[in-house]
Coordinates of C-alpha atoms and ligand atoms in Angstrom, one line a residue:
M1 CA 98.0 1.0 41.3
I2 CA 96.3 -0.1 38.2
K3 CA 93.3 2.1 37.5
K4 CA 92.1 1.0 34.1
A5 CA 92.4 -2.4 32.3
E6 CA 90.7 -3.2 29.0
F7 CA 90.8 -6.2 26.7
V8 CA 92.2 -5.3 23.3
M9 CA 92.4 -8.5 21.2
S10 CA 93.2 -12.2 21.0
N11 CA 95.6 -13.6 18.4
S12 CA 97.2 -16.7 17.3
Q13 CA 99.7 -14.8 15.2
V14 CA 102.4 -12.5 16.5
S15 CA 102.2 -10.4 13.4
K16 CA 98.6 -9.5 14.2
C17 CA 99.3 -8.3 17.7
P18 CA 98.8 -4.6 18.5
K19 CA 101.2 -2.3 16.6
E20 CA 101.3 0.4 19.3
L21 CA 104.7 0.8 20.8
L22 CA 103.8 0.5 24.4
P23 CA 105.9 -1.4 27.0
E24 CA 104.7 -5.0 27.3
Y25 CA 104.8 -7.6 30.0
A26 CA 103.9 -11.2 29.4
F27 CA 102.7 -13.9 31.8
I28 CA 103.8 -17.4 30.9
G29 CA 104.0 -20.7 32.7
R30 CA 102.6 -24.2 32.8
S31 CA 98.9 -24.7 32.2
N32 CA 96.8 -24.1 35.3
V33 CA 99.6 -22.3 37.2
G34 CA 97.3 -19.3 37.6
K35 CA 98.4 -16.8 34.8
S36 CA 94.9 -15.6 34.0
S37 CA 93.9 -15.5 37.7
L38 CA 96.9 -13.4 38.5
I39 CA 96.0 -10.9 35.7
N40 CA 92.5 -10.5 37.2
M41 CA 94.0 -10.0 40.6
L42 CA 96.4 -7.3 39.5
T43 CA 93.7 -5.5 37.5
N44 CA 91.0 -5.8 40.2
Q45 CA 88.7 -7.5 37.8
K46 CA 86.9 -10.8 38.2
N47 CA 86.7 -12.0 34.6
L48 CA 89.0 -9.9 32.5
A49 CA 91.1 -12.9 31.7
K50 CA 89.3 -16.2 31.4
T51 CA 90.2 -18.8 34.1
S52 CA 89.3 -22.4 34.6
A53 CA 90.0 -25.3 36.9
R54 CA 90.7 -27.3 33.8
P55 CA 94.1 -26.8 32.3
G56 CA 94.4 -25.4 28.7
K57 CA 91.8 -22.6 29.2
T58 CA 93.9 -19.8 27.5
Q59 CA 94.6 -20.8 24.0
L60 CA 95.6 -17.4 22.4
I61 CA 97.8 -14.4 22.9
N62 CA 95.6 -12.0 24.8
H63 CA 96.4 -8.3 25.0
F64 CA 95.1 -6.1 27.8
K65 CA 95.8 -2.4 27.8
I66 CA 96.6 -1.0 31.2
D67 CA 96.1 2.7 32.1
N68 CA 96.4 3.5 28.4
T69 CA 100.2 3.2 28.8
W70 CA 101.3 -0.4 28.8
F71 CA 100.2 -3.9 27.7
L72 CA 99.7 -6.9 29.9
V73 CA 99.7 -10.2 27.9
D74 CA 98.0 -13.5 28.9
L75 CA 99.5 -16.5 27.1
P76 CA 98.5 -20.1 26.8
G77 CA 100.3 -22.5 29.2
Y78 CA 103.1 -24.7 28.1
G79 CA 103.4 -28.3 28.9
Y80 CA 99.8 -29.2 28.8
A81 CA 99.6 -32.9 28.2
R82 CA 96.0 -33.4 27.4
V83 CA 95.9 -31.5 24.1
S84 CA 96.9 -33.5 21.0
K85 CA 100.5 -33.5 19.9
S86 CA 99.8 -31.4 16.9
T87 CA 97.9 -28.8 18.9
K88 CA 100.7 -28.7 21.4
K89 CA 103.2 -28.0 18.7
V90 CA 101.1 -25.1 17.4
F91 CA 100.9 -23.6 20.9
Q92 CA 104.6 -23.9 21.4
Q93 CA 105.3 -22.5 18.1
F94 CA 103.4 -19.3 18.6
I95 CA 104.6 -18.9 22.1
T96 CA 108.2 -19.1 21.0
Q97 CA 107.4 -16.8 18.1
Y98 CA 105.9 -14.3 20.4
F99 CA 109.0 -14.2 22.5
E100 CA 111.3 -14.1 19.6
Q101 CA 109.5 -11.4 17.6
R102 CA 107.7 -9.1 20.0
T103 CA 110.2 -6.2 20.3
Q104 CA 107.9 -4.3 22.7
L105 CA 108.3 -7.0 25.3
V106 CA 110.0 -5.6 28.4
C107 CA 109.9 -8.5 30.8
A108 CA 108.4 -12.0 30.9
F109 CA 106.9 -13.2 34.2
V110 CA 107.5 -16.9 34.5
L111 CA 104.8 -18.3 36.8
V112 CA 105.6 -21.4 38.9
D113 CA 103.3 -23.1 41.4
I114 CA 105.0 -22.6 44.8
R115 CA 103.8 -26.0 46.0
H116 CA 106.0 -28.0 43.6
E117 CA 109.7 -28.8 43.5
P118 CA 111.4 -27.1 40.5
Q119 CA 110.1 -28.7 37.3
K120 CA 112.2 -29.5 34.3
I121 CA 110.0 -27.7 31.8
D122 CA 110.0 -24.4 33.8
L123 CA 113.8 -24.6 34.2
A124 CA 114.1 -25.3 30.4
F125 CA 111.9 -22.4 29.6
M126 CA 113.9 -20.0 31.8
Q127 CA 117.1 -21.3 30.2
W128 CA 115.6 -20.6 26.8
L129 CA 114.6 -17.0 27.8
G130 CA 118.2 -16.5 29.0
E131 CA 119.7 -17.7 25.8
H132 CA 117.4 -15.3 23.9
N133 CA 118.4 -12.4 26.2
I134 CA 114.8 -11.9 27.3
P135 CA 114.6 -10.4 30.8
F136 CA 112.4 -12.3 33.1
A137 CA 111.2 -12.5 36.7
I138 CA 109.8 -15.5 38.6
V139 CA 106.3 -15.3 40.0
F140 CA 105.5 -17.9 42.6
T141 CA 101.7 -18.5 42.6
K142 CA 99.2 -20.1 44.9
A143 CA 101.1 -19.0 48.0
D144 CA 97.8 -19.3 50.0
K145 CA 98.2 -23.0 49.8
L146 CA 101.4 -23.3 51.7
K147 CA 102.7 -22.3 55.2
P148 CA 105.5 -19.6 55.2
L149 CA 108.2 -22.1 56.1
M150 CA 107.4 -24.3 53.1
I151 CA 107.3 -21.3 50.9
E152 CA 110.8 -20.4 52.0
R153 CA 112.0 -23.9 51.6
N154 CA 110.6 -24.2 48.1
I155 CA 112.1 -20.9 47.0
K156 CA 115.4 -22.0 48.3
S157 CA 115.4 -25.1 46.2
Y158 CA 114.7 -22.9 43.1
Q159 CA 117.6 -20.7 44.1
D160 CA 119.9 -23.7 44.6
I161 CA 119.1 -25.1 41.2
L162 CA 119.2 -21.8 39.2
L163 CA 122.4 -20.6 40.8
K164 CA 124.2 -23.7 39.5
S165 CA 123.9 -22.3 36.0
W166 CA 123.2 -18.6 36.5
E167 CA 125.2 -15.9 38.2
E168 CA 122.3 -14.4 40.0
F169 CA 118.7 -15.3 40.9
P170 CA 116.2 -13.3 38.9
P171 CA 113.8 -10.9 40.6
Y172 CA 111.0 -12.9 42.2
F173 CA 107.5 -12.4 43.7
I174 CA 105.4 -14.5 46.0
T175 CA 101.8 -14.2 45.0
S176 CA 98.3 -15.5 45.6
A177 CA 95.3 -14.6 43.4
E178 CA 93.2 -15.9 46.3
N179 CA 94.4 -13.5 49.1
R180 CA 96.1 -10.9 46.8
A181 CA 99.6 -11.4 48.2
G182 CA 102.3 -9.8 46.0
K183 CA 100.0 -7.4 44.2
E184 CA 101.7 -4.3 45.4
E185 CA 105.2 -5.6 44.8
L186 CA 104.4 -6.8 41.3
T187 CA 102.6 -3.6 40.3
T188 CA 105.3 -1.4 41.7
Y189 CA 108.0 -3.4 39.8
I190 CA 106.2 -2.9 36.5
E191 CA 105.5 0.8 37.2
Q192 CA 109.1 1.4 38.1
I193 CA 110.3 -0.1 34.8
N194 CA 107.7 2.0 32.9
T195 CA 108.9 5.2 34.6
M196 CA 112.5 4.4 33.8
L197 CA 111.6 3.7 30.1
K198 CA 109.7 6.9 29.9
K199 CA 112.6 8.8 31.3
Q200 CA 115.0 7.1 28.9
S201 CA 112.9 7.9 25.9
S202 CA 112.6 11.6 26.8
E203 CA 116.4 12.0 27.2
Ligands
GTP1 P1 95.7 -22.0 31.4 O1 95.0 -20.8 30.8 O2 94.8 -23.2 31.3 O3 97.1 -22.2 30.9 O4 95.7 -21.7 33.0 P2 96.2 -20.4 33.8 O5 97.6 -20.5 34.1 O6 95.7 -19.2 33.2 O7 95.4 -20.7 35.2 P3 94.0 -20.1 35.8 O8 94.2 -18.7 36.1 O9 92.9 -20.4 34.8 O10 93.9 -20.9 37.1 C1 93.8 -22.3 37.2 C2 93.2 -22.8 38.4 O11 94.0 -22.4 39.6 C3 91.8 -22.1 38.7 O12 91.0 -23.1 39.3 C4 92.1 -21.0 39.7 O13 91.0 -20.8 40.5 C5 93.2 -21.6 40.5 N1 94.1 -20.6 41.1 C6 94.8 -19.6 40.4 N2 95.5 -18.8 41.2 C7 95.3 -19.3 42.4 C8 95.8 -18.9 43.7 O14 96.6 -18.0 43.9 N3 95.4 -19.6 44.8 C9 94.6 -20.7 44.7 N4 94.2 -21.4 45.8 N5 94.1 -21.1 43.5 C10 94.4 -20.4 42.4
MG2 MG1 94.9 -18.9 31.4

Protein backbone atom coordinates (compact mmCIF):
# COMPACT_ATOMS: atom_id res chain seq x y z
CA MET A 1 0.00 0.00 0.00
CA ILE A 2 1.30 3.41 -0.96
CA LYS A 3 0.85 5.88 1.88
CA LYS A 4 2.60 8.98 0.68
CA ALA A 5 3.31 10.32 -2.80
CA GLU A 6 4.86 13.66 -3.56
CA PHE A 7 5.94 15.42 -6.73
CA VAL A 8 9.68 16.12 -6.71
CA MET A 9 10.65 17.69 -10.04
CA SER A 10 10.25 17.77 -13.82
CA ASN A 11 13.25 17.61 -16.14
CA SER A 12 14.20 17.40 -19.75
CA GLN A 13 17.73 16.37 -18.88
CA VAL A 14 18.66 13.11 -17.25
CA SER A 15 21.69 14.72 -15.60
CA LYS A 16 19.37 16.99 -13.60
CA CYS A 17 17.17 14.21 -12.23
CA PRO A 18 17.26 13.57 -8.45
CA LYS A 19 20.65 12.42 -7.20
CA GLU A 20 19.29 10.36 -4.33
CA LEU A 21 20.03 6.69 -4.73
CA LEU A 22 16.53 5.30 -4.31
CA PRO A 23 15.09 2.43 -6.34
CA GLU A 24 13.27 3.86 -9.34
CA TYR A 25 10.41 2.56 -11.50
CA ALA A 26 9.48 4.22 -14.79
CA PHE A 27 6.22 4.20 -16.70
CA ILE A 28 6.62 4.30 -20.44
CA GLY A 29 4.46 3.64 -23.46
CA ARG A 30 2.67 5.25 -26.35
CA SER A 31 1.11 8.62 -25.88
CA ASN A 32 -2.38 8.42 -24.39
CA VAL A 33 -1.96 4.81 -23.20
CA GLY A 34 -2.70 5.89 -19.63
CA LYS A 35 0.70 6.31 -17.92
CA SER A 36 -0.22 9.37 -15.89
CA SER A 37 -3.67 8.00 -15.02
CA LEU A 38 -2.11 4.78 -13.75
CA ILE A 39 0.27 6.74 -11.53
CA ASN A 40 -2.65 8.61 -10.01
CA MET A 41 -4.52 5.36 -9.50
CA LEU A 42 -1.55 3.70 -7.77
CA THR A 43 -0.93 6.68 -5.50
CA ASN A 44 -4.62 7.35 -4.72
CA GLN A 45 -4.39 10.89 -6.01
CA LYS A 46 -6.54 12.58 -8.60
CA ASN A 47 -4.07 15.00 -10.12
CA LEU A 48 -0.61 14.06 -8.97
CA ALA A 49 0.38 13.30 -12.58
CA LYS A 50 -1.25 15.47 -15.24
CA THR A 51 -3.56 13.58 -17.59
CA SER A 52 -5.41 14.54 -20.74
CA ALA A 53 -7.65 13.03 -23.38
CA ARG A 54 -5.31 14.64 -25.92
CA PRO A 55 -2.10 12.72 -26.56
CA GLY A 56 1.20 14.40 -25.75
CA LYS A 57 0.25 15.72 -22.30
CA THR A 58 3.36 14.61 -20.42
CA GLN A 59 6.40 16.23 -22.00
CA LEU A 60 9.07 15.91 -19.32
CA ILE A 61 10.62 13.36 -16.98
CA ASN A 62 8.56 13.65 -13.79
CA HIS A 63 9.81 12.25 -10.51
CA PHE A 64 7.46 11.33 -7.68
CA LYS A 65 8.79 10.18 -4.34
CA ILE A 66 6.81 7.37 -2.79
CA ASP A 67 6.75 6.68 0.95
CA ASN A 68 10.15 8.41 1.18
CA THR A 69 11.77 5.22 -0.11
CA TRP A 70 11.42 4.96 -3.88
CA PHE A 71 10.79 6.97 -7.03
CA LEU A 72 8.04 6.57 -9.53
CA VAL A 73 8.70 8.24 -12.89
CA ASP A 74 6.16 9.51 -15.39
CA LEU A 75 7.61 9.84 -18.88
CA PRO A 76 6.35 11.36 -22.13
CA GLY A 77 4.79 8.94 -24.55
CA TYR A 78 6.63 7.69 -27.59
CA GLY A 79 5.16 7.53 -31.05
CA TYR A 80 3.03 10.61 -30.82
CA ALA A 81 2.48 11.64 -34.43
CA ARG A 82 1.07 15.11 -33.97
CA VAL A 83 4.15 16.85 -32.60
CA SER A 84 6.61 18.13 -35.17
CA LYS A 85 9.46 15.88 -36.29
CA SER A 86 12.06 17.89 -34.43
CA THR A 87 10.09 17.83 -31.16
CA LYS A 88 9.58 14.12 -31.56
CA LYS A 89 13.29 13.61 -31.95
CA VAL A 90 14.02 15.55 -28.78
CA PHE A 91 11.51 13.43 -26.85
CA GLN A 92 12.95 10.24 -28.13
CA GLN A 93 16.42 11.39 -27.37
CA PHE A 94 15.79 12.18 -23.76
CA ILE A 95 13.69 9.08 -23.25
CA THR A 96 16.47 6.85 -24.55
CA GLN A 97 19.04 8.83 -22.56
CA TYR A 98 16.95 8.35 -19.45
CA PHE A 99 16.98 4.57 -19.90
CA GLU A 100 20.64 4.44 -20.83
CA GLN A 101 21.91 6.64 -18.03
CA ARG A 102 19.62 6.25 -15.07
CA THR A 103 21.46 3.70 -12.96
CA GLN A 104 18.83 3.86 -10.20
CA LEU A 105 16.25 2.39 -12.56
CA VAL A 106 15.11 -0.98 -11.28
CA CYS A 107 12.31 -1.80 -13.68
CA ALA A 108 10.49 -0.19 -16.58
CA PHE A 109 6.77 -0.72 -16.90
CA VAL A 110 5.84 -0.73 -20.56
CA LEU A 111 2.19 0.20 -20.85
CA VAL A 112 0.12 -1.09 -23.73
CA ASP A 113 -3.55 -0.52 -24.43
CA ILE A 114 -5.27 -3.88 -23.96
CA ARG A 115 -7.72 -3.11 -26.78
CA HIS A 116 -5.17 -3.20 -29.56
CA GLU A 117 -3.27 -5.92 -31.35
CA PRO A 118 0.48 -5.82 -30.61
CA GLN A 119 1.90 -2.66 -32.16
CA LYS A 120 5.25 -2.43 -33.92
CA ILE A 121 6.48 0.51 -31.91
CA ASP A 122 5.79 -1.22 -28.56
CA LEU A 123 7.47 -4.41 -29.68
CA ALA A 124 10.44 -2.40 -30.94
CA PHE A 125 10.71 -0.58 -27.64
CA MET A 126 10.64 -3.84 -25.65
CA GLN A 127 13.30 -5.20 -27.97
CA TRP A 128 15.41 -2.13 -27.33
CA LEU A 129 15.03 -2.52 -23.55
CA GLY A 130 16.05 -6.16 -23.83
CA GLU A 131 19.13 -5.29 -25.85
CA HIS A 132 20.09 -2.76 -23.19
CA ASN A 133 19.54 -5.27 -20.37
CA ILE A 134 16.84 -3.12 -18.79
CA PRO A 135 14.35 -5.26 -16.86
CA PHE A 136 10.75 -4.56 -17.76
CA ALA A 137 7.22 -5.70 -17.13
CA ILE A 138 4.20 -5.20 -19.37
CA VAL A 139 1.23 -3.30 -18.02
CA PHE A 140 -1.97 -3.71 -20.00
CA THR A 141 -4.14 -0.61 -19.53
CA LYS A 142 -7.82 0.30 -19.96
CA ALA A 143 -9.01 -3.22 -19.09
CA ASP A 144 -12.39 -1.72 -18.18
CA LYS A 145 -13.01 -1.28 -21.91
CA LEU A 146 -12.90 -4.98 -22.77
CA LYS A 147 -14.72 -8.15 -21.78
CA PRO A 148 -12.60 -10.80 -19.99
CA LEU A 149 -12.53 -13.11 -23.01
CA MET A 150 -11.13 -10.39 -25.24
CA ILE A 151 -8.58 -9.48 -22.60
CA GLU A 152 -7.38 -13.06 -22.59
CA ARG A 153 -7.30 -13.21 -26.37
CA ASN A 154 -5.29 -10.02 -26.71
CA ILE A 155 -2.76 -11.05 -24.08
CA LYS A 156 -2.38 -14.35 -25.88
CA SER A 157 -1.49 -12.58 -29.12
CA TYR A 158 1.19 -10.61 -27.25
CA GLN A 159 2.56 -13.82 -25.82
CA ASP A 160 2.59 -15.51 -29.22
CA ILE A 161 4.55 -12.67 -30.77
CA LEU A 162 7.02 -12.08 -27.94
CA LEU A 163 7.76 -15.75 -27.44
CA LYS A 164 8.99 -15.92 -31.02
CA SER A 165 12.02 -13.85 -30.06
CA TRP A 166 12.18 -14.20 -26.26
CA GLU A 167 12.63 -17.23 -24.05
CA GLU A 168 9.99 -16.15 -21.61
CA PHE A 169 7.16 -13.70 -21.37
CA PRO A 170 7.92 -10.82 -19.00
CA PRO A 171 5.85 -10.30 -15.85
CA TYR A 172 2.59 -8.64 -16.80
CA PHE A 173 -0.32 -6.85 -15.16
CA ILE A 174 -3.89 -6.21 -16.26
CA THR A 175 -4.96 -2.77 -15.06
CA SER A 176 -7.59 -0.08 -15.25
CA ALA A 177 -7.27 3.42 -13.88
CA GLU A 178 -11.05 3.56 -14.17
CA ASN A 179 -11.96 0.63 -11.88
CA ARG A 180 -8.59 0.24 -10.15
CA ALA A 181 -7.94 -3.26 -11.42
CA GLY A 182 -4.36 -4.42 -10.95
CA LYS A 183 -3.53 -1.91 -8.25
CA GLU A 184 -2.71 -4.46 -5.55
CA GLU A 185 -0.70 -6.66 -7.89
CA LEU A 186 1.42 -3.83 -9.25
CA THR A 187 2.07 -2.25 -5.86
CA THR A 188 2.95 -5.61 -4.33
CA TYR A 189 5.34 -6.35 -7.20
CA ILE A 190 7.22 -3.08 -6.63
CA GLU A 191 7.26 -3.48 -2.85
CA GLN A 192 8.62 -7.00 -3.11
CA ILE A 193 11.50 -5.82 -5.28
CA ASN A 194 12.19 -2.97 -2.85
CA THR A 195 12.31 -5.39 0.09
CA MET A 196 14.68 -7.65 -1.82
CA LEU A 197 16.98 -4.73 -2.71
CA LYS A 198 17.01 -3.55 0.88
CA LYS A 199 17.94 -7.01 2.08
CA GLN A 200 20.72 -7.25 -0.51
CA SER A 201 22.19 -3.90 0.45
CA SER A 202 22.27 -4.79 4.14
CA GLU A 203 24.04 -8.09 3.53
P1 LIG B 1 0.69 11.26 -22.50
O1 LIG B 1 1.16 11.94 -21.26
O2 LIG B 1 0.02 12.18 -23.45
O3 LIG B 1 1.74 10.43 -23.16
O4 LIG B 1 -0.52 10.22 -22.10
P2 LIG B 1 -0.62 9.20 -20.88
O5 LIG B 1 -0.11 7.88 -21.32
O6 LIG B 1 -0.04 9.77 -19.64
O7 LIG B 1 -2.22 9.04 -20.75
P3 LIG B 1 -3.20 9.73 -19.69
O8 LIG B 1 -3.03 9.11 -18.36
O9 LIG B 1 -3.10 11.21 -19.79
O10 LIG B 1 -4.61 9.20 -20.24
C1 LIG B 1 -5.02 9.42 -21.58
C2 LIG B 1 -6.52 9.26 -21.68
O11 LIG B 1 -6.92 7.91 -21.43
C3 LIG B 1 -7.32 10.10 -20.68
O12 LIG B 1 -8.47 10.58 -21.32
C4 LIG B 1 -7.68 9.12 -19.59
O13 LIG B 1 -8.85 9.46 -18.90
C5 LIG B 1 -7.86 7.84 -20.38
N1 LIG B 1 -7.57 6.65 -19.55
C6 LIG B 1 -6.41 6.40 -18.90
N2 LIG B 1 -6.46 5.23 -18.25
C7 LIG B 1 -7.68 4.71 -18.47
C8 LIG B 1 -8.35 3.50 -18.07
O14 LIG B 1 -7.83 2.65 -17.36
N3 LIG B 1 -9.63 3.32 -18.53
C9 LIG B 1 -10.25 4.22 -19.33
N4 LIG B 1 -11.49 3.93 -19.74
N5 LIG B 1 -9.66 5.36 -19.73
C10 LIG B 1 -8.40 5.61 -19.31
MG1 LIG C 1 1.09 11.42 -19.34
